[in-house]
Short mmCIF file of C-alpha atoms and ligand atoms in Angstrom, two decimals:
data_model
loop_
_atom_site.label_atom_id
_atom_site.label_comp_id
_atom_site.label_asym_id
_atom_site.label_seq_id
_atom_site.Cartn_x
_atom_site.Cartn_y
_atom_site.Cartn_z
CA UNK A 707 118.65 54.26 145.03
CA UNK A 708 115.62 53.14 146.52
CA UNK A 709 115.16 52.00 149.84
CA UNK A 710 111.92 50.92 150.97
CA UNK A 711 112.36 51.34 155.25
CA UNK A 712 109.27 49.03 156.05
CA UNK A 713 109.07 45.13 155.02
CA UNK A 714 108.08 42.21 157.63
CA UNK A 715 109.99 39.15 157.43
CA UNK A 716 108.81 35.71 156.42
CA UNK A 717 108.25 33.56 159.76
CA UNK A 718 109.46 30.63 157.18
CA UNK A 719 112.47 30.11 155.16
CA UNK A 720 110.37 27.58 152.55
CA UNK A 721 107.18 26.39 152.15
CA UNK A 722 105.45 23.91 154.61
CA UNK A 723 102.54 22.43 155.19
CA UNK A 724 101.97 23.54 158.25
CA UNK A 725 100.56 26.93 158.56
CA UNK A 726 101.76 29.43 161.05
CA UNK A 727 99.22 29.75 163.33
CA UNK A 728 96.91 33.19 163.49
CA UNK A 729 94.64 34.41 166.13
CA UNK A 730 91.04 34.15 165.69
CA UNK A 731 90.48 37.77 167.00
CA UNK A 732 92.45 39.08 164.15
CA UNK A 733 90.59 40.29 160.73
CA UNK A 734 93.51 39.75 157.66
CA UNK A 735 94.99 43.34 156.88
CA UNK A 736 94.17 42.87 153.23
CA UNK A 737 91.74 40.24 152.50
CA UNK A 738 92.59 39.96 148.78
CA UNK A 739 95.84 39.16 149.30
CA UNK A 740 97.62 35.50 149.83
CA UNK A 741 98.19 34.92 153.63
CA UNK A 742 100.95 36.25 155.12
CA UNK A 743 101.73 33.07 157.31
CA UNK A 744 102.54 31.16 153.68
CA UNK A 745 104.95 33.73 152.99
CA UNK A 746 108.51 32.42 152.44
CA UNK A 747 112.57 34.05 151.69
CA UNK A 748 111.67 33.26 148.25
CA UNK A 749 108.52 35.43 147.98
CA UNK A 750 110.23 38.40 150.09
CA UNK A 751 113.26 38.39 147.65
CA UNK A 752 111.39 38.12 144.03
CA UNK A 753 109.18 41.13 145.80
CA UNK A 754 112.46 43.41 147.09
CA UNK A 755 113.95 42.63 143.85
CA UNK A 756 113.02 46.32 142.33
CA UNK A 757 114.37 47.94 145.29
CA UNK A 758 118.20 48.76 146.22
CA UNK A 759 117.67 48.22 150.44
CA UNK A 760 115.60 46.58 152.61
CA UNK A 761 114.68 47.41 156.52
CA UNK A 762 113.31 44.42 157.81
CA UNK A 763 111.22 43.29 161.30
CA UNK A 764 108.88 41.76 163.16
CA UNK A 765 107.46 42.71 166.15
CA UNK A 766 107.81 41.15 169.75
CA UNK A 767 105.14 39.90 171.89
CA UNK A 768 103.89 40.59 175.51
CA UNK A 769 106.42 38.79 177.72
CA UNK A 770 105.30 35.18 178.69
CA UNK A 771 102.88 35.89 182.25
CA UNK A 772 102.76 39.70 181.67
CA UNK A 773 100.66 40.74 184.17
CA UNK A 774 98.21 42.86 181.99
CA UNK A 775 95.25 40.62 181.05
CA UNK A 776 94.96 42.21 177.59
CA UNK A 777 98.51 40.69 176.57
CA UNK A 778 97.21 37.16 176.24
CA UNK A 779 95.14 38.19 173.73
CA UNK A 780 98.12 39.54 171.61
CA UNK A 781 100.60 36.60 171.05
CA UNK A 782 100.74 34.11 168.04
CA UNK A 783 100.07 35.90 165.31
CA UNK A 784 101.56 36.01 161.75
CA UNK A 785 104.14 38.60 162.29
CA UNK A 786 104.49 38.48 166.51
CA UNK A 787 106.59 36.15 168.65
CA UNK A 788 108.38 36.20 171.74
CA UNK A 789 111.43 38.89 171.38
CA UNK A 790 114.39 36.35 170.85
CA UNK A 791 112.43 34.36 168.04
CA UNK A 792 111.64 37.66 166.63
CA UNK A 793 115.22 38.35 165.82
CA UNK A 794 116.84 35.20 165.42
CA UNK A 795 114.17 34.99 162.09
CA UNK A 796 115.35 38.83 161.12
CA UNK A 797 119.25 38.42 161.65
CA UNK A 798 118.72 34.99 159.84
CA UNK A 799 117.27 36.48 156.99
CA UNK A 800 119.65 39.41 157.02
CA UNK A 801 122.66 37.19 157.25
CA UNK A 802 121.81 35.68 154.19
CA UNK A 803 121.43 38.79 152.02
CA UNK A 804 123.61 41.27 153.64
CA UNK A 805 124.01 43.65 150.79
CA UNK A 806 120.76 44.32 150.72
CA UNK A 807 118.86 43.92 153.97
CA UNK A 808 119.10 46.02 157.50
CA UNK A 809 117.51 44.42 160.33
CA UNK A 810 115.76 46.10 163.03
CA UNK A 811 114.98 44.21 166.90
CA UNK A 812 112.17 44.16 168.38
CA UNK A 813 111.87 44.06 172.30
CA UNK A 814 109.31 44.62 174.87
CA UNK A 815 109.40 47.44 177.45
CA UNK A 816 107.82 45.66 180.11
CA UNK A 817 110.18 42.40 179.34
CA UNK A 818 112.69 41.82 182.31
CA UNK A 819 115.26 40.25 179.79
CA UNK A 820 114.58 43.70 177.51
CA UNK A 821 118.45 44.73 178.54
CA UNK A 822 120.07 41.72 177.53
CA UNK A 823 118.02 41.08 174.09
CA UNK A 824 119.01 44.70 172.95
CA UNK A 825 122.38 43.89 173.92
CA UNK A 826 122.62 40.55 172.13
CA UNK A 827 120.66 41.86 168.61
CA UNK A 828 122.34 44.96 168.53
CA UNK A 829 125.98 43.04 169.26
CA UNK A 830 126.09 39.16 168.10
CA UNK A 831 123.33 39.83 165.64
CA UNK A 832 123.75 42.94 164.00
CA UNK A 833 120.42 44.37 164.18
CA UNK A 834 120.56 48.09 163.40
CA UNK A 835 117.09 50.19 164.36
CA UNK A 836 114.33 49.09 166.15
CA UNK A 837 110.75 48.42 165.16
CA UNK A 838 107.55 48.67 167.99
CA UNK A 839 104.46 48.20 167.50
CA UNK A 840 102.93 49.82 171.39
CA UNK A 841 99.35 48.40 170.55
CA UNK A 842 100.02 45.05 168.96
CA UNK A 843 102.56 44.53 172.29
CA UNK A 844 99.82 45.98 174.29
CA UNK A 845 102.10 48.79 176.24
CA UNK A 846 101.41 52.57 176.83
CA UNK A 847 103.90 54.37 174.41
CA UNK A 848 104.55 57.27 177.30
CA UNK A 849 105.15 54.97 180.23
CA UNK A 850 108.29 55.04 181.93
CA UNK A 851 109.18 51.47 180.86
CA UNK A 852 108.80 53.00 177.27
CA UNK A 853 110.87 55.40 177.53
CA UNK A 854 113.74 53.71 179.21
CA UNK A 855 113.67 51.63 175.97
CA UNK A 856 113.76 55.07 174.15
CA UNK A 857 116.88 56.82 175.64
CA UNK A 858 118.46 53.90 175.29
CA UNK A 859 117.89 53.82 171.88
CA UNK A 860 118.92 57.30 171.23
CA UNK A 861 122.26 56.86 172.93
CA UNK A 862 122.74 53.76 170.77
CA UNK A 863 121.88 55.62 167.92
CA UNK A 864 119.16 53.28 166.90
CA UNK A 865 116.33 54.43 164.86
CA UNK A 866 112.62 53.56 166.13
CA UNK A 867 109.78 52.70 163.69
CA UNK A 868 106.40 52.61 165.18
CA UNK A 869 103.59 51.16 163.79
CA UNK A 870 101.11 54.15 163.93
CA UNK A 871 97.22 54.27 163.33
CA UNK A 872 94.42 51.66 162.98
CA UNK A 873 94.21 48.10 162.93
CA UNK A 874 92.01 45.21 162.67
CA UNK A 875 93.29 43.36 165.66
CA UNK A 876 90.66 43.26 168.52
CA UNK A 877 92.55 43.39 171.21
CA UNK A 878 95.21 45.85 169.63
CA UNK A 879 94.41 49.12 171.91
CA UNK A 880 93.63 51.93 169.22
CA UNK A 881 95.12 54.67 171.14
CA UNK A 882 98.65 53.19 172.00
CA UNK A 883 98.86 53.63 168.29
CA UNK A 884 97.73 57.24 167.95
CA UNK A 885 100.07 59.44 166.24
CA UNK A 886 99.90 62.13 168.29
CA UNK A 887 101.74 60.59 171.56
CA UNK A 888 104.85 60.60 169.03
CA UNK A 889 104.95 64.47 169.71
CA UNK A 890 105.43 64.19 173.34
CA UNK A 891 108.12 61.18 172.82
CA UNK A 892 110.09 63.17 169.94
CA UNK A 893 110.20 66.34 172.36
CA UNK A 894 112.21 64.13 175.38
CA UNK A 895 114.05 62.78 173.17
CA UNK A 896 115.43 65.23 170.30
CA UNK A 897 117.84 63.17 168.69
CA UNK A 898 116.25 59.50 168.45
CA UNK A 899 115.31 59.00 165.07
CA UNK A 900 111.89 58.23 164.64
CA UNK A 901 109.54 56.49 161.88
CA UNK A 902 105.78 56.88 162.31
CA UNK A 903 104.31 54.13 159.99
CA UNK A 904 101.69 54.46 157.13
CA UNK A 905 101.37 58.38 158.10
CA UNK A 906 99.07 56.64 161.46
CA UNK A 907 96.00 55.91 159.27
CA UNK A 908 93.57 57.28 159.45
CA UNK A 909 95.08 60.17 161.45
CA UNK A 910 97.39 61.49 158.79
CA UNK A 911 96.39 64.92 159.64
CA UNK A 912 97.61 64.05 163.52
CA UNK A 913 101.01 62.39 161.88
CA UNK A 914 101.30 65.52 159.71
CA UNK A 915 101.45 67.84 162.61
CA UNK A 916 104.04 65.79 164.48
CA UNK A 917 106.45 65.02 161.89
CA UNK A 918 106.66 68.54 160.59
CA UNK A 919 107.95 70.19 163.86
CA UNK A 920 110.04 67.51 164.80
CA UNK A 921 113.65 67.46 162.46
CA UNK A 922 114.39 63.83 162.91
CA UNK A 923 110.64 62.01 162.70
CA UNK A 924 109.43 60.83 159.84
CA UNK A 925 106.38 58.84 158.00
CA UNK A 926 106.64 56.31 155.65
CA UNK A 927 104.03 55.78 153.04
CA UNK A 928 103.28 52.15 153.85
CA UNK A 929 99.92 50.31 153.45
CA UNK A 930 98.20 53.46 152.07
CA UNK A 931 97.49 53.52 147.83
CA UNK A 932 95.05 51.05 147.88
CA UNK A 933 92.37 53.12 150.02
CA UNK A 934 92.57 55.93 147.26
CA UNK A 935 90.38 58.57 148.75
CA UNK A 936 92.72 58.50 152.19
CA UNK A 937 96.20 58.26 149.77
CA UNK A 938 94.42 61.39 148.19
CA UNK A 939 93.60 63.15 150.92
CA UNK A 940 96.84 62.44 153.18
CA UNK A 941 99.17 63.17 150.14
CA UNK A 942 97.54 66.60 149.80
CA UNK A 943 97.65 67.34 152.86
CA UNK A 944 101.09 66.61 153.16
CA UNK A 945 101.82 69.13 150.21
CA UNK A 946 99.45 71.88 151.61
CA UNK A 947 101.40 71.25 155.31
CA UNK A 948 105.24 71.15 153.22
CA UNK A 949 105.92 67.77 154.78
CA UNK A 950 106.16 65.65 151.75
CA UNK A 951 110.04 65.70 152.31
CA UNK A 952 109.65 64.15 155.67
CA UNK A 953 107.79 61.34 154.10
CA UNK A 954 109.84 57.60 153.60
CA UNK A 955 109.30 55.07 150.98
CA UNK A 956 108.10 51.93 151.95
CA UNK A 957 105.93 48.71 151.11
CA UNK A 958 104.64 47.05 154.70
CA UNK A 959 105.37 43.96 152.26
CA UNK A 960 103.47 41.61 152.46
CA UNK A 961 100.27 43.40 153.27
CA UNK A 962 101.50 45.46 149.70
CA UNK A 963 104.82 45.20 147.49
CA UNK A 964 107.48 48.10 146.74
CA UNK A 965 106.34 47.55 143.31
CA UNK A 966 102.82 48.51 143.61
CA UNK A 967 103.18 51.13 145.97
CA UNK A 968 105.87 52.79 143.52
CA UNK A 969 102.88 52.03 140.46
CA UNK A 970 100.74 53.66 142.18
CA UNK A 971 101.80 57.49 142.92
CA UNK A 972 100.92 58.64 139.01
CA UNK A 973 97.40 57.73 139.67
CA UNK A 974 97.11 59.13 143.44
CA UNK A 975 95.03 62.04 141.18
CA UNK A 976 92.91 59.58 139.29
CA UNK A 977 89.90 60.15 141.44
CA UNK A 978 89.74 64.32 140.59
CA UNK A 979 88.36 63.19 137.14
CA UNK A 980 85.58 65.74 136.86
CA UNK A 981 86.05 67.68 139.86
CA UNK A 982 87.91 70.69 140.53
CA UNK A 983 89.94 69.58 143.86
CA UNK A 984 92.90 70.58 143.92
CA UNK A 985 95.70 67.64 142.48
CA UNK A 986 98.58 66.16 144.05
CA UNK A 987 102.14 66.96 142.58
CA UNK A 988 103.17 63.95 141.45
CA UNK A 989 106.86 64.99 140.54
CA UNK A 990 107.34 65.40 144.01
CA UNK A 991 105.89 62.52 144.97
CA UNK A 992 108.47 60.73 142.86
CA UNK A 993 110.69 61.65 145.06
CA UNK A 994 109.62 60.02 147.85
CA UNK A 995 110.68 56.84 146.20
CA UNK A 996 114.39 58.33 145.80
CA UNK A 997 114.89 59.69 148.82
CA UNK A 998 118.04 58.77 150.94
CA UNK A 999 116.49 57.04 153.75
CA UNK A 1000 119.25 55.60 155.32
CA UNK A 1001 120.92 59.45 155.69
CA UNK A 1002 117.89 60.88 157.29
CA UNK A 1003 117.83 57.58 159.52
CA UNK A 1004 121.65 58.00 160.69
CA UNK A 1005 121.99 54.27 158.94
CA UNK A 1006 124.16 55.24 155.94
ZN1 LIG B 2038 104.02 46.74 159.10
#
């Protein structure tokens, strides 16, 4: 079975003319690829088509008039809106293909309504993890607000994906999304099932350390075979470091598809040719696709 753990949901259901509308202080993630905001159910359903299970998201903006100055910068974008939009659009969308899909909220730790959204998307809509993204929502990933957000997560058994590592947004603060705060969150909170996305590129090495000392944090593999010297480098470090079984499929579709990141492990050694660096095992790398996600997640 294959379950890839990290897909965004289309803002649209069809295609329309009018175009979801993007930040100007945001570079595209990919800019070869078609733009996320034209993305509809259609696309995310031909593309999930070679894989068994979905987890699905968005993320939540700042609240409307947080009081940090940075959070205006950080709202309207492609794959942000306020919380309750967030996961009306993911419980929609799950709703509709409920064999396949698992939906994950999205909240905000400084929102004053934060109680009563987790109530209503974990009850009336069925939402079943949680997906944060501390630098796109522009809040410190230690603060006590955070971690509020986090025990009450682990006592409602809901797993937490983080986006982890770069990204082009401007106004996205870099170190909210550094991998190594996930140590310090993991160790107050031993049972909360954690995902660190795309192994926090380009800090793999920091991911590495933090998901192999913690039992129940992971990485998925999201977002990374297309830079082939970093999908080198962070896949053999995860062999050298014994973490590649703490490492989760998934796509980040639609910045990549299941299907190409599955096409692309048997050439993660393709750059060696000539060289005598050491090579990745691929076998085990295969397995990444297969593992049982939803087990090590507490969703099965
Ligand atoms: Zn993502």
């Amino acid at each position: 079975m294959i379950v890839d753990v990290h897909t965004h949901a289309p803002r649209r259901r069809t295609a329309s003319a009018t175009a979801v509308v993007s930040t100007s202080d945001r570079a595209p993630m990919r800019p070869d690829r078609p733009d996320p905001a034209g993305v509809t159910w259609d696309d995310y359903l031909a593309a999930m088509a070679v894989v068994d299970q979905a987890i699905v998201f968005n993320i939540a903006s700042p609240p409307p008039g947080d009081p940090d100055p940075l959070s205006a910068h950080l709202t309207g974008s492609v794959f942000e809106a306020p919380a309750r939009a967030v996961n009306d659009n993911t419980a929609a969308l799950v709703r509709a293909y409920p064999d396949k899909l698992i939906g994950f909220l999205s909240v905000h730790p400084r929102d004053p309504a934060m109680d009563d959204e987790l109530d209503r998307a974990t009850g009336d809509l069925g939402l079943r993890g949680i997906k944060l993204g501390p630098n796109y929502q522009n809040f410190d990933p230690l603060s006590d607000e955070a971690f509020r957000l986090y025990a009450r997560a682990q006592e409602l058994r809901l797993p937490i994906l983080f986006h982890q590592g770069t990204s082009p947004v401007r106004f996205a603060d870099l170190d909210y999304a550094h991998p190594r705060h996930i140590d310090r969150v993991a160790m107050h909170f031993p049972e909360l099932r954690i995902i660190m996305a795309h192994m926090g590129h380009p800090w793999q090495t920091d991911c590495i350390t933090v998901i192999r000392k913690h039992p129940h944090v992971y990485a998925d593999i999201s977002a990374q075979h297309y830079r082939p010297w970093s999908y080198y480098t962070c896949m053999r470090l995860a062999t050298e470091w014994a973490v590649l079984p703490k490492l989760l499929f998934g796509s980040d579709f639609p910045v990549a598809t299941p299907q190409e990141t599955i096409d692309a492990i048997p050439h993660v050694n393709d750059i060696l040719a000539g060289t005598a660096l050491p090579r990745v095992p691929t076998e085990e790398l295969q397995a990444i696709v297969e593992r049982d996600s939803l087990a090590c997640l507490g969703l099965d």
